[in-house]
Amino acid sequence: MPVSLVTGEPFGPRVKQISEQRELESSDDEPSSESDVDARFCKDDSGGSEVPTEFWHMQKLIKYMKAGNQTATTVALCLLKDFDLSNRVIHKIIFEMGGLEILVNLLETREIKCQQGSLAVMLELSAARDTRHHLVDLGVVTPLIELLKHPARDIQRLTVETLANITMTKKARKQLRLRGGIPLILDIMDVPESIVWRSPEELDDNEKEMLTVAIGCAKVLNSICTSPKIKEELRKHGAIFLIARYLKSSTTDLVIPTMGAVQLCSDIKVYRLAYEKMDIIGEIVRHLDNEDFKLKENCALAIFKCAVNKISRDMVREAGGLDPLCRLVVDPKVYENKKLLAAVTGAVWKCAKSPENVYRFNQNRLVQSLVNLLDENEDEDVLANVVGALAECCKDDANRDALKNAGGIPKLIKLLNATYEPLLVNIPLVIGELAQNQWCMDEINDEEHRNDGVRLVWSLLKHQSDAVKTNACLALVHCVKHAKNSAEMVRAFVGGLELVVSLLESKDTQVQAAVCATIAEIAMDMENLGIITDHGVVEKLAGLVHTEDENLRANLTLAIAYCSEWGQNNYEFGRLKAVAPLVNYLTSTNKEVLKGVCIAFYHLSKEPSNCVTMHTCGVVKHVLRLVGSEDAEVQIAAATTIRHIRKLALTAEKFHYKEMYYCFCHFLKRRINNFISINYLLYFS
């Protein structure tokens, strides 16, 4: 612990003493950021070899600060504050001359003027990433936590504002949490509601000071909420109630950092549920119309994260938040701010997951506005969000026509050549939705205009990302189903069918499920089915039957069903013991699984040996239940399966009785012959 240069004594009570080993063992479970990099000042930061004129002045000031005289130290700090402390050259001089150590040491004094001067200088210096890192290494967090207990409002304000800068580094956030700084911040942050809700012009001097301290604390929350453990500690100490109070403020400077903390905490389910119950969603929507772009960005990010829940999406719509989002999408000023544009398009994407919201978006002609953003030179995050929003909107057939008429299909096909993974995850989704419209499908695969969309989607099956491969397979299901001459198109892709079959060896169940859906569609054509059979599709499908994943089961059963129609495939599934495990699928409550397995049994029951296996495993009682299904296809498949099993049983019974009849006749014949022979011998004897 540094000792005061003025009094030689430490200031105030000590904070929690945490050993260095314990600090190293503790983890915030947060990713490293740019601010966490171990950066040092470079020798050539000044841009030249000449010694700047400020060097000699600052050398004298730092000597006066070291002298230990209170008046000299205070005057030196005031003069130091007059320099341009945003200049990297000044930062380098202060660092090399040991000025940072002195500033940290001065925080330990009991002289309020020295503390105030040191904090004022440190606040300016800590705005630089490199200087923040050095200050944390010098142990600045501990004295700053001590100063949170100081009764003077000026000291509190400078302390929290400095902490807001310092805690941008991961190490400082960890120290603040371990040394008990969180409760202290929340304590001085808890100002009366009457101060928060009134405008600054209506407050007296004391209330203005309290509001200024609250703003600084909100900035600290905005800095530290990147740590999952800090978020949990804030929740335990009731920070959500303070956040809800601050969002109702009319002071923009207070709302901006508070909204930053809101959006950072929105990725945790507990916080999202709290936002719904405390109507914080409505406050988020209200601030979307604020003129400050940073506040708009935080609001949009909060909606983006909260809208994963349908209740939150409905609350955004009911609070009137969809129209402001649509206005921001078409605002030319927003186009210049890519972070804001990415946040807005992300919020639109997540809100579009509800059909009710899409209906409102359609009234604002959102699809046409989003198509205008499909530019190859646009920001990648913006493109990923725009494409995701289009994928949700195009679940409505009217929007598919709107996208086509707006010229969006050629733009989407060009984006299939991109390399940004989140973008490639979303593009197949919108292609798959568009493929369900015949006119759109024709344009996707229009060779005349070089729109080779299906081939590009097929090429995504080679991507290293499982999410990209999954969505590409799902898109191909619709492309193969609705494309003209799809059978010839599929065979035209050299090595395409072999690639699809090989994906069944993936370790990801979602990839396997999507590939099975694609294979089920490809197997509709007998020639393509013969090709994938030669590539070993039967053995690979049979190896997946023991899965517990419901989605994979639903698609796997359909793939097995349609692959059974070629040659000896039906018999091979039975030989590979793939029939008996399917009986367990009939206990599922998933309608898609029941439909798929019922269709699979219909096709497999065409092979007599499979009927024997099914009957032995007790499939009849389950299939009888499915005869009463509301789905006509399931009814027919179940009834036909029973027919095949019953027909085999009757044939076996008839054969059994016929065999018994022949044996009985042969027995009678022998008895009669023996009787005649005996009588004949007796007669002639």
XYZ file of C-alpha atoms in Angstrom:
685
model
C 0.000 0.000 0.000
C 1.509 3.415 -0.980
C 2.202 5.887 1.834
C 1.168 9.534 1.729
C 3.916 11.898 0.600
C 2.369 14.718 2.581
C 1.462 13.237 5.974
C 3.245 9.907 5.797
C -0.001 8.159 6.828
C -2.581 6.261 4.852
C -6.013 7.771 4.340
C -9.154 6.351 5.978
C -10.094 2.712 6.670
C -8.775 -0.062 4.492
C -10.747 -1.859 1.803
C -10.820 -5.640 1.561
C -7.309 -7.059 1.539
C -7.118 -9.567 -1.293
C -4.015 -11.634 -1.831
C -2.404 -11.501 -5.235
C -2.796 -15.270 -5.598
C -6.529 -15.086 -4.951
C -6.877 -12.262 -7.430
C -5.117 -14.288 -10.098
C -7.263 -17.349 -9.405
C -10.494 -15.354 -9.662
C -11.955 -14.982 -13.121
C -14.646 -12.769 -14.578
C -15.348 -15.245 -17.385
C -15.318 -12.389 -19.871
C -13.413 -12.210 -23.160
C -10.325 -10.070 -23.345
C -10.870 -6.733 -25.010
C -8.584 -4.248 -26.674
C -8.271 -2.343 -23.422
C -6.838 -5.426 -21.703
C -3.795 -5.641 -23.928
C -0.498 -5.169 -22.118
C 0.476 -2.020 -23.959
C 3.465 0.169 -23.294
C 4.486 3.528 -24.612
C 6.579 3.332 -27.740
C 9.868 5.179 -28.025
C 8.765 7.026 -31.159
C 5.281 8.081 -29.975
C 6.300 11.716 -30.034
C 6.785 11.557 -33.786
C 10.317 12.975 -33.650
C 13.643 12.917 -31.852
C 13.487 16.522 -30.549
C 12.714 17.067 -26.872
C 9.407 18.999 -26.602
C 9.377 22.299 -24.761
C 6.835 20.933 -22.250
C 9.417 18.451 -21.004
C 11.372 20.937 -18.863
C 8.261 22.554 -17.439
C 6.754 19.242 -16.469
C 10.045 18.044 -15.009
C 9.966 20.962 -12.594
C 6.303 20.389 -11.726
C 6.873 16.726 -10.921
C 9.860 17.684 -8.734
C 7.626 20.095 -6.809
C 5.036 17.308 -6.408
C 7.750 15.052 -4.958
C 8.931 17.719 -2.509
C 6.181 16.825 -0.023
C 5.145 20.430 0.690
C 1.358 20.649 0.610
C 1.171 24.077 -0.988
C 3.820 23.298 -3.613
C 2.136 20.031 -4.450
C -1.272 21.688 -4.841
C 0.144 24.467 -7.053
C 2.049 21.918 -9.169
C -1.134 19.889 -9.689
C -3.042 23.002 -10.753
C -0.327 23.946 -13.230
C -0.142 20.364 -14.508
C -3.885 20.446 -15.128
C -3.372 23.394 -17.495
C -1.365 21.247 -19.935
C -3.018 19.387 -22.787
C -3.366 16.096 -20.967
C -4.910 14.439 -24.030
C -1.531 14.644 -25.806
C 0.346 11.337 -25.935
C 3.657 13.162 -25.609
C 2.561 14.571 -22.268
C 1.457 11.097 -21.161
C 4.842 9.693 -22.079
C 6.715 12.405 -20.173
C 4.638 11.926 -17.021
C 5.083 8.154 -17.201
C 8.856 8.235 -17.744
C 9.422 10.754 -14.939
C 7.432 8.731 -12.400
C 4.504 11.132 -12.301
C 1.883 8.385 -12.302
C 3.284 6.850 -9.102
C 3.114 10.244 -7.399
C -0.494 10.794 -8.509
C -1.514 7.404 -7.121
C 0.359 8.119 -3.893
C -1.388 11.464 -3.445
C -4.754 9.698 -3.310
C -3.648 8.272 0.052
C -3.275 11.671 1.690
C -5.740 13.321 4.031
C -5.438 16.666 2.287
C -8.550 17.196 0.215
C -6.862 19.680 -2.139
C -4.114 17.204 -2.992
C -6.646 14.459 -3.513
C -8.824 16.685 -5.639
C -5.901 17.867 -7.768
C -4.559 14.342 -8.249
C -8.002 13.045 -9.252
C -8.521 15.913 -11.697
C -5.222 15.151 -13.449
C -5.751 11.399 -13.301
C -9.234 11.752 -14.805
C -7.739 13.339 -17.908
C -4.852 10.905 -18.143
C -6.989 7.778 -17.687
C -8.848 8.513 -20.900
C -5.861 6.969 -22.715
C -5.760 3.184 -22.869
C -2.025 2.865 -22.233
C -2.143 5.159 -19.196
C -5.128 3.261 -17.764
C -3.108 0.099 -17.909
C -0.149 1.652 -16.091
C -2.363 3.129 -13.383
C -3.956 -0.247 -12.707
C -0.506 -1.826 -12.445
C 0.399 0.835 -9.871
C -2.575 -0.204 -7.709
C -4.823 2.790 -8.280
C -8.050 0.809 -7.802
C -7.630 0.366 -4.040
C -7.259 4.078 -3.136
C -10.084 4.944 -5.527
C -12.383 2.531 -3.689
C -11.328 4.183 -0.419
C -12.264 7.598 -1.782
C -15.805 6.388 -2.525
C -16.364 6.757 1.247
C -15.249 10.398 1.230
C -18.001 12.817 2.351
C -17.078 15.563 -0.130
C -19.212 15.491 -3.301
C -16.377 16.827 -5.458
C -14.139 13.953 -4.403
C -16.927 11.444 -5.020
C -17.612 12.867 -8.475
C -13.969 12.827 -9.565
C -13.493 9.367 -8.089
C -16.400 7.703 -9.905
C -15.562 9.427 -13.185
C -11.960 8.232 -12.890
C -13.178 4.738 -12.016
C -15.375 4.807 -15.115
C -12.208 5.178 -17.190
C -10.016 2.839 -15.171
C -12.531 -0.023 -15.159
C -12.443 -0.254 -18.923
C -9.628 -2.732 -18.275
C -10.432 -6.267 -17.194
C -7.917 -6.269 -14.350
C -9.462 -3.150 -12.795
C -12.961 -4.627 -13.000
C -11.791 -7.737 -11.191
C -10.087 -5.703 -8.448
C -13.150 -3.513 -8.001
C -15.328 -6.584 -7.500
C -12.957 -8.431 -5.177
C -12.254 -5.397 -3.016
C -15.909 -4.635 -2.315
C -16.278 -1.597 -4.546
C -19.654 -2.549 -6.043
C -21.790 -1.928 -2.915
C -20.042 1.416 -2.341
C -20.821 2.588 -5.852
C -24.472 1.575 -5.556
C -24.667 3.292 -2.177
C -23.604 6.731 -3.384
C -25.589 6.151 -6.569
C -28.852 5.846 -4.642
C -30.068 9.445 -4.861
C -33.722 10.423 -4.208
C -36.228 9.985 -7.014
C -37.178 13.646 -6.812
C -33.658 14.578 -7.957
C -33.579 12.051 -10.780
C -36.948 12.894 -12.287
C -36.580 16.692 -12.296
C -34.587 18.606 -14.881
C -31.187 20.044 -13.798
C -32.585 23.585 -14.014
C -35.040 22.805 -11.226
C -32.377 21.580 -8.772
C -30.443 23.546 -6.169
C -26.639 23.381 -5.904
C -26.569 20.458 -3.474
C -29.014 18.439 -5.575
C -27.008 19.185 -8.711
C -23.889 17.793 -7.022
C -25.785 14.626 -6.068
C -27.026 14.283 -9.642
C -23.486 14.720 -10.968
C -22.243 11.941 -8.685
C -25.107 9.707 -9.883
C -24.121 10.346 -13.494
C -20.543 9.322 -12.700
C -21.771 6.126 -11.008
C -23.876 5.321 -14.053
C -20.744 5.670 -16.167
C -18.990 3.194 -13.877
C -21.842 0.709 -14.343
C -21.551 1.150 -18.094
C -17.847 0.257 -17.859
C -18.045 -2.712 -15.488
C -21.124 -4.478 -16.884
C -19.030 -6.392 -19.406
C -18.140 -8.801 -16.584
C -20.674 -11.638 -15.994
C -19.734 -11.913 -12.315
C -20.204 -8.195 -11.787
C -23.620 -8.389 -13.452
C -24.628 -11.089 -11.010
C -23.351 -9.065 -8.049
C -25.192 -5.976 -9.258
C -28.395 -8.004 -9.466
C -27.949 -9.296 -5.916
C -27.501 -5.736 -4.628
C -30.677 -4.489 -6.345
C -29.065 -2.437 -9.106
C -32.043 -3.133 -11.399
C -34.269 -0.905 -9.242
C -31.795 1.968 -9.546
C -31.564 1.410 -13.292
C -35.356 1.497 -13.638
C -35.434 4.769 -11.665
C -32.693 6.405 -13.731
C -34.309 5.514 -17.080
C -37.253 7.744 -16.135
C -34.922 10.720 -15.793
C -35.148 13.703 -18.102
C -31.367 14.215 -17.862
C -29.847 12.728 -21.002
C -26.357 12.575 -19.491
C -27.725 10.223 -16.835
C -29.850 8.111 -19.182
C -27.074 7.434 -21.740
C -24.678 5.472 -19.482
C -27.614 3.841 -17.676
C -28.962 2.576 -20.990
C -25.463 1.318 -21.774
C -25.577 -0.788 -18.619
C -29.084 -1.977 -19.552
C -28.020 -3.259 -22.944
C -24.877 -4.905 -21.569
C -26.941 -6.801 -18.990
C -29.616 -7.758 -21.536
C -27.740 -10.870 -22.580
C -28.646 -12.481 -19.220
C -32.089 -14.066 -18.956
C -32.710 -12.893 -15.375
C -32.237 -9.281 -16.406
C -34.513 -9.663 -19.432
C -37.288 -11.061 -17.248
C -36.801 -8.182 -14.813
C -37.031 -5.666 -17.660
C -40.370 -7.161 -18.687
C -41.838 -7.154 -15.186
C -40.644 -3.625 -14.361
C -41.709 -2.192 -17.746
C -38.170 -1.169 -18.574
C -38.900 -2.219 -22.180
C -41.310 0.710 -22.432
C -38.621 3.116 -21.219
C -36.176 1.715 -23.751
C -38.677 2.357 -26.542
C -39.369 5.872 -25.263
C -35.722 6.880 -25.519
C -35.487 5.707 -29.147
C -36.775 9.144 -30.158
C -33.992 10.952 -28.276
C -31.706 13.061 -30.445
C -28.515 11.603 -28.971
C -27.151 8.906 -31.297
C -25.320 7.052 -28.535
C -28.559 6.723 -26.587
C -30.359 5.493 -29.698
C -27.627 2.906 -30.200
C -27.890 1.604 -26.632
C -31.692 1.432 -26.902
C -31.525 -0.504 -30.163
C -28.931 -2.904 -28.740
C -31.122 -3.483 -25.685
C -34.096 -4.315 -27.929
C -31.868 -6.555 -30.050
C -30.933 -8.618 -26.992
C -34.307 -8.575 -25.235
C -36.331 -9.439 -28.341
C -35.217 -13.060 -28.218
C -38.274 -13.455 -25.973
C -41.736 -13.161 -27.531
C -43.096 -11.246 -24.540
C -40.438 -8.577 -25.028
C -41.180 -8.403 -28.752
C -44.846 -7.887 -27.998
C -44.007 -5.194 -25.439
C -41.873 -3.350 -28.008
C -44.792 -3.378 -30.439
C -47.358 -2.341 -27.819
C -45.085 0.502 -26.673
C -44.920 1.801 -30.249
C -41.291 0.872 -30.823
C -41.582 -0.587 -34.332
C -42.287 2.680 -36.130
C -39.208 4.474 -34.685
C -37.046 1.536 -35.745
C -38.398 1.765 -39.290
C -37.732 5.510 -39.338
C -34.161 4.959 -38.202
C -33.587 2.390 -40.970
C -34.349 5.008 -43.647
C -32.697 7.970 -41.862
C -29.684 9.181 -43.936
C -27.950 10.395 -40.764
C -28.034 6.880 -39.363
C -26.263 5.546 -42.467
C -23.169 7.505 -41.472
C -23.082 5.883 -38.022
C -22.437 2.198 -38.719
C -22.630 1.135 -35.074
C -26.052 2.706 -34.725
C -27.196 1.235 -38.042
C -26.023 -2.233 -36.980
C -27.881 -1.903 -33.680
C -31.100 -0.736 -35.367
C -31.083 -3.451 -38.031
C -30.325 -6.019 -35.323
C -33.350 -4.845 -33.331
C -35.508 -5.050 -36.467
C -34.257 -8.585 -37.130
C -35.161 -9.901 -33.687
C -38.522 -8.108 -33.602
C -39.406 -9.607 -36.994
C -39.505 -13.059 -35.426
C -43.109 -12.297 -34.428
C -45.640 -12.328 -37.322
C -47.586 -9.520 -35.646
C -44.505 -7.312 -35.836
C -43.927 -8.235 -39.476
C -47.445 -7.051 -40.245
C -46.567 -3.655 -38.776
C -43.248 -3.603 -40.621
C -45.095 -4.245 -43.875
C -47.173 -1.138 -43.288
C -43.902 0.812 -43.132
C -42.603 -0.869 -46.349
C -39.624 -2.179 -44.400
C -38.560 -4.819 -46.933
C -37.880 -2.214 -49.616
C -35.850 -0.181 -47.133
C -33.789 -3.207 -46.122
C -33.085 -4.147 -49.741
C -31.494 -0.715 -50.209
C -28.904 -1.691 -47.584
C -27.835 -4.849 -49.458
C -24.622 -3.354 -50.749
C -21.386 -5.331 -50.918
C -19.522 -2.339 -49.464
C -21.867 -2.027 -46.488
C -20.685 -2.863 -42.970
C -20.648 -6.649 -42.428
C -22.607 -6.524 -39.171
C -25.261 -4.392 -40.849
C -25.510 -6.851 -43.754
C -25.806 -9.831 -41.412
C -28.652 -8.167 -39.517
C -30.418 -6.985 -42.676
C -30.326 -10.458 -44.210
C -31.563 -11.980 -40.953
C -34.475 -9.518 -40.903
C -35.328 -10.320 -44.526
C -35.321 -14.040 -43.728
C -37.957 -13.455 -41.037
C -40.025 -11.064 -43.147
C -40.001 -13.391 -46.166
C -41.900 -16.037 -44.245
C -44.816 -13.940 -45.503
C -45.278 -14.694 -49.210
C -46.196 -11.068 -49.951
C -42.752 -9.980 -48.790
C -41.106 -12.484 -51.130
C -42.722 -10.702 -54.041
C -41.769 -7.340 -52.540
C -38.124 -8.370 -52.239
C -38.074 -9.689 -55.804
C -39.688 -6.537 -57.195
C -37.181 -4.396 -55.281
C -34.300 -6.203 -57.012
C -33.042 -7.901 -53.877
C -32.400 -11.410 -55.227
C -29.312 -10.565 -57.365
C -27.881 -8.639 -54.402
C -28.388 -11.611 -52.089
C -26.725 -13.967 -54.558
C -23.677 -11.693 -54.739
C -23.427 -11.765 -50.962
C -23.106 -15.571 -51.092
C -19.482 -14.943 -52.085
C -18.806 -13.157 -48.788
C -16.547 -14.567 -46.081
C -18.151 -13.054 -42.944
C -19.561 -16.015 -41.015
C -22.630 -14.358 -39.380
C -23.648 -13.141 -42.823
C -23.223 -16.592 -44.362
C -25.319 -18.066 -41.560
C -28.294 -15.852 -42.466
C -28.157 -15.763 -46.272
C -29.246 -19.415 -46.773
C -32.248 -18.733 -44.539
C -33.601 -15.991 -46.784
C -32.751 -18.002 -49.926
C -34.708 -20.928 -48.500
C -37.733 -18.713 -47.845
C -37.582 -17.160 -51.325
C -37.270 -20.595 -52.961
C -40.810 -21.425 -51.830
C -42.058 -18.818 -54.311
C -41.849 -20.205 -57.851
C -41.070 -16.836 -59.459
C -38.322 -16.144 -56.925
C -36.909 -19.642 -57.382
C -36.678 -19.106 -61.119
C -34.662 -15.929 -60.557
C -32.415 -17.576 -57.963
C -31.423 -20.222 -60.502
C -31.640 -18.083 -63.653
C -28.677 -19.136 -65.802
C -29.484 -16.504 -68.421
C -28.738 -13.698 -65.942
C -25.932 -15.689 -64.277
C -27.857 -16.023 -61.045
C -26.289 -19.297 -59.963
C -27.791 -19.140 -56.510
C -28.285 -22.858 -55.878
C -24.692 -23.692 -56.787
C -23.384 -21.026 -54.420
C -25.598 -22.281 -51.599
C -24.384 -25.829 -52.317
C -20.789 -24.623 -52.055
C -21.499 -23.478 -48.483
C -21.676 -27.154 -47.503
C -17.872 -27.061 -47.526
C -17.756 -24.233 -44.977
C -16.083 -24.989 -41.658
C -18.972 -23.550 -39.621
C -21.658 -26.042 -38.594
C -24.267 -23.268 -38.483
C -23.522 -22.301 -42.092
C -23.718 -25.925 -43.238
C -26.983 -26.477 -41.361
C -28.731 -23.469 -42.881
C -27.333 -24.226 -46.341
C -28.843 -27.733 -46.184
C -32.199 -26.354 -45.071
C -32.149 -23.882 -47.955
C -31.338 -26.667 -50.434
C -34.415 -28.592 -49.295
C -36.655 -25.846 -50.678
C -34.441 -25.211 -53.707
C -34.495 -28.857 -54.770
C -38.226 -29.107 -54.118
C -39.293 -26.035 -56.116
C -36.635 -25.727 -58.836
C -37.514 -26.685 -62.379
C -35.698 -29.830 -63.535
C -34.255 -30.106 -60.048
C -33.119 -33.715 -60.574
C -30.852 -32.750 -63.482
C -29.725 -29.639 -61.616
C -28.593 -31.710 -58.630
C -26.696 -34.185 -60.782
C -24.994 -31.320 -62.594
C -23.055 -30.355 -59.457
C -19.858 -32.364 -59.702
C -19.310 -34.187 -56.431
C -22.374 -32.534 -54.933
C -24.244 -35.682 -53.967
C -21.129 -37.269 -52.512
C -20.558 -34.134 -50.437
C -24.107 -34.270 -49.043
C -23.775 -37.926 -48.028
C -20.402 -37.286 -46.394
C -21.967 -34.651 -44.106
C -23.857 -37.446 -42.341
C -20.544 -38.163 -40.610
C -20.646 -34.744 -38.904
C -20.510 -34.681 -35.094
C -23.122 -31.912 -34.921
C -26.679 -33.212 -34.635
C -28.145 -30.090 -36.240
C -25.996 -30.616 -39.316
C -27.011 -34.273 -39.439
C -30.703 -33.355 -39.160
C -30.476 -30.767 -41.942
C -28.561 -33.176 -44.201
C -31.197 -35.862 -43.629
C -33.882 -33.390 -44.714
C -31.891 -32.642 -47.871
C -31.361 -36.341 -48.612
C -35.078 -37.018 -48.167
C -35.801 -34.427 -50.857
C -33.035 -35.617 -53.201
C -34.203 -39.241 -52.872
C -37.502 -38.352 -54.546
C -35.692 -38.836 -57.850
C -34.797 -42.480 -58.503
C -31.627 -41.742 -60.447
C -30.284 -39.464 -57.723
C -31.307 -42.045 -55.139
C -29.244 -44.651 -56.967
C -26.207 -42.346 -56.927
C -26.370 -41.585 -53.207
C -26.917 -45.304 -52.554
C -23.620 -46.017 -54.285
C -22.019 -43.444 -51.956
C -23.128 -45.461 -48.919
C -26.116 -43.450 -47.739
C -27.864 -46.536 -46.319
C -25.019 -47.461 -43.970
C -24.633 -43.857 -42.772
C -28.355 -43.399 -42.125
C -28.530 -46.714 -40.297
C -25.722 -45.577 -38.024
C -27.787 -42.618 -36.773
C -30.926 -44.456 -35.629
C -29.900 -44.544 -31.953
C -30.003 -40.749 -31.632
C -32.060 -39.064 -28.894
C -32.370 -35.714 -30.693
C -35.979 -35.107 -31.748
C -35.140 -32.886 -34.718
C -32.705 -35.454 -36.087
C -35.227 -38.237 -35.549
C -37.898 -36.381 -37.535
C -35.654 -35.855 -40.564
C -33.796 -39.161 -40.304
C -36.993 -41.190 -40.524
C -38.031 -39.371 -43.701
C -34.593 -39.951 -45.241
C -34.798 -43.671 -44.402
C -38.338 -43.823 -45.801
C -37.513 -42.421 -49.226
C -34.129 -44.121 -49.495
C -35.881 -47.496 -49.025
C -37.359 -47.284 -52.512
C -34.172 -48.221 -54.375
C -33.065 -51.792 -55.059
C -32.232 -53.751 -51.932
C -32.076 -50.685 -49.657
C -35.202 -51.799 -47.868
C -33.670 -55.142 -47.036
C -30.320 -53.505 -46.143
C -31.902 -51.303 -43.469
C -33.247 -54.443 -41.847
C -29.948 -56.281 -42.191
C -28.127 -53.343 -40.564
C -30.573 -53.551 -37.616
C -31.991 -50.093 -38.273
C -35.665 -51.119 -38.028
C -36.030 -52.190 -34.395
C -34.634 -48.927 -32.880
C -37.236 -46.942 -34.836
C -39.994 -48.494 -32.720
C -38.770 -46.401 -29.773
C -39.555 -43.257 -31.794
C -43.273 -44.083 -31.532
C -43.258 -43.129 -27.826
C -42.323 -39.542 -28.706
C -44.759 -36.666 -28.235
C -43.279 -34.732 -31.171
C -45.746 -34.778 -34.067
C -43.001 -34.457 -36.670
C -41.176 -37.473 -35.255
C -44.370 -39.553 -35.217
C -45.165 -38.561 -38.781
C -41.664 -39.377 -40.010
C -41.426 -42.777 -38.307
C -44.901 -43.742 -39.499
C -43.935 -42.973 -43.103
C -40.669 -44.855 -42.597
C -42.517 -47.956 -41.363
C -44.809 -47.759 -44.364
C -41.861 -47.972 -46.750
C -39.883 -50.460 -44.679
C -42.880 -52.791 -44.299
C -42.727 -53.570 -48.003
C -39.909 -55.967 -47.089
C -41.315 -59.139 -45.375
C -38.326 -59.552 -43.053
C -38.858 -55.991 -41.775
C -42.526 -56.793 -41.077
C -41.432 -59.702 -38.893
C -39.069 -57.391 -36.971
C -41.765 -54.746 -36.525
C -44.336 -57.256 -35.316
C -41.846 -58.806 -32.915
C -41.014 -55.371 -31.448
C -44.703 -54.572 -30.871
C -45.126 -51.878 -33.489
C -48.767 -52.747 -34.270
C -50.290 -51.266 -31.108
C -48.527 -47.940 -31.705
C -49.414 -47.781 -35.372
C -53.046 -48.580 -34.593
C -53.103 -45.456 -32.433
C -51.723 -43.349 -35.291
C -54.498 -44.476 -37.624
C -56.651 -41.973 -35.772
C -54.226 -39.102 -36.435
C -55.530 -35.796 -37.771
C -52.865 -35.878 -40.493
C -54.186 -37.721 -43.543
C -50.678 -38.746 -44.627
C -50.038 -40.336 -41.229
C -53.382 -42.140 -41.379
C -52.604 -43.672 -44.758
C -49.049 -44.629 -43.778
C -50.196 -46.238 -40.526
C -53.054 -48.146 -42.160
C -50.841 -49.373 -44.992
C -48.183 -50.542 -42.531
C -50.784 -52.577 -40.675
C -52.007 -53.964 -43.995
C -48.508 -55.129 -44.944
C -47.945 -56.793 -41.573
C -51.413 -58.406 -41.631
C -50.967 -59.611 -45.201
C -47.703 -61.288 -44.296
C -49.330 -62.901 -41.252
C -52.229 -64.250 -43.336
C -49.827 -65.596 -45.933
C -47.805 -67.326 -43.240
C -50.966 -68.757 -41.669
C -52.258 -69.975 -45.016
C -48.936 -71.556 -45.803
C -48.929 -73.177 -42.362
C -52.386 -74.718 -42.845
C -51.568 -75.844 -46.351
C -48.473 -77.585 -45.117
C -50.493 -79.315 -42.394
C -53.086 -80.427 -44.977
C -50.450 -81.976 -47.232
C -48.908 -83.789 -44.289
C -52.301 -85.130 -43.192
C -53.133 -86.296 -46.719
C -49.778 -87.990 -47.015
C -50.410 -89.679 -43.657
C -53.850 -90.901 -44.749
C -52.499 -92.116 -48.016
C -49.872 -94.184 -46.294
C -52.436 -95.619 -43.868
C -54.782 -96.531 -46.687
C -52.018 -98.124 -48.702
C -50.934 -100.126 -45.716
C -54.537 -101.249 -45.088
C -54.990 -102.359 -48.698
C -51.713 -104.237 -48.691
C -52.603 -106.174 -45.524
C -56.051 -107.183 -46.835
C -54.570 -108.247 -50.131
C -52.093 -110.543 -48.425
C -54.768 -112.052 -46.194
C -57.033 -112.721 -49.134
C -54.445 -114.615 -51.134
C -53.129 -116.491 -48.176
